C-alpha atoms as one frame of an Amber mdcrd trajectory, in Angstrom:
protein
  -4.288   8.202  22.478  -1.069  10.037  21.726   1.592   8.426  19.571   4.784
  10.294  18.707   6.789   9.197  15.658  10.429  10.083  15.262  11.734  11.602
  12.004  12.896   8.074  11.045   9.369   7.478   9.786   7.832   8.990   6.725
   4.089   8.686   6.047   2.095   9.505   2.871  -0.509  12.039   3.749  -4.073
  11.195   2.703  -5.767  14.196   1.154  -8.939  15.298   3.034 -12.232  14.530
   1.380 -14.311  11.537   0.222 -11.319   9.186   0.022 -11.141   9.098   3.824
 -14.051   6.650   4.123 -13.080   4.625   1.107 -11.484   1.836   3.143 -14.580
   1.520   5.414 -16.874   1.511   2.448 -14.909  -1.237   0.746 -14.727  -3.140
   4.089 -18.478  -2.978   4.489 -19.135  -4.280   1.009 -16.705  -7.216   1.426
 -18.236  -8.125   4.814 -21.657  -8.119   3.254 -20.468 -10.163   0.272 -19.015
 -12.723   2.633 -22.162 -12.679   4.732 -20.288 -11.882   7.886 -22.791 -11.233
  10.763 -22.051  -7.617  11.610 -23.879  -4.330  11.446 -21.693  -2.502   8.881
 -23.315   0.830   9.888 -21.167   0.629  13.064 -17.865   0.578  11.179 -15.887
   3.798  12.008 -17.659   4.342  15.285 -15.529   4.121  18.473 -16.581   1.471
  21.013 -19.635   0.638  18.918 -20.358  -2.755  20.471 -21.243  -2.427  24.222
 -21.984  -6.188  24.357 -18.766  -7.104  22.721 -17.447  -6.780  19.206 -14.518
  -5.795  16.897 -14.282  -2.027  16.291 -12.444  -0.054  13.622 -12.057   3.696
  13.501  -9.675   6.592  13.077  -8.307   8.214  16.227  -6.077  11.221  15.686
  -3.572  10.238  13.009  -3.867   6.498  13.358  -6.475   3.720  12.722  -7.400
   1.398  15.485  -8.754  -2.107  15.370  -9.643  -3.691  18.717 -12.203  -5.721
  20.559 -14.574  -3.729  22.764 -16.771  -5.023  25.477 -18.555  -2.991  28.190
 -16.396   0.023  27.334 -13.105  -1.797  27.663 -10.785  -2.169  24.692  -8.537
  -5.207  24.267  -6.257  -6.609  21.659  -5.566  -3.272  19.947  -3.746  -3.037
  16.570  -2.591   0.409  15.336  -2.229   1.350  11.684  -1.145   4.477   9.844
  -3.202   3.373   6.820  -6.999   2.925   6.697  -6.448   0.271   3.963  -4.155
  -1.793   6.224  -6.560  -1.437   9.186  -9.520  -2.529   7.027  -7.618  -5.621
   5.771  -6.656  -6.582   9.331 -10.211  -6.067  10.463 -11.508  -8.296   7.690
  -8.888 -10.927   8.537  -9.922 -10.918  12.157 -13.607 -11.440  11.226 -13.257
 -14.189   8.616 -10.032 -15.991   9.455  -9.562 -19.119  11.522  -5.869 -19.809
  11.521  -4.386 -22.816  13.152  -2.528 -22.249  16.460   0.856 -23.610  15.342
   4.022 -21.845  14.609   4.085 -23.315  11.134   1.146 -20.984  10.087   3.185
 -17.799  10.086   3.122 -16.247   6.675   0.187 -18.383   5.508  -3.201 -17.073
   4.469  -5.879 -17.997   7.058  -8.673 -20.368   6.220 -12.273 -19.035   6.167
 -14.378 -19.938   9.166 -16.604 -22.845   8.399
């Protein structure tokens, strides 16, 4: 995937090193705490769920969150921050928002 940003955008550069996996580590801990049925060892691996599942990983300079099934990606969301990608991934896994327009800007309810 190649995304070109114009000079209208400015991004904070993440220093290389152990902080790169911080968001995935925190995401894994939160998923386990909430008892979400997912193998957290697959977080950060592209197309990790051949039979269908939500993936999160870094690709080039962006973070992707998408549903993968049989090698096909759908519903992608692109982030410049691992923290934002992890929060979105968590929301996708635990949220069950209503389908109405009145829900915009509201926190989602946890799945029952």
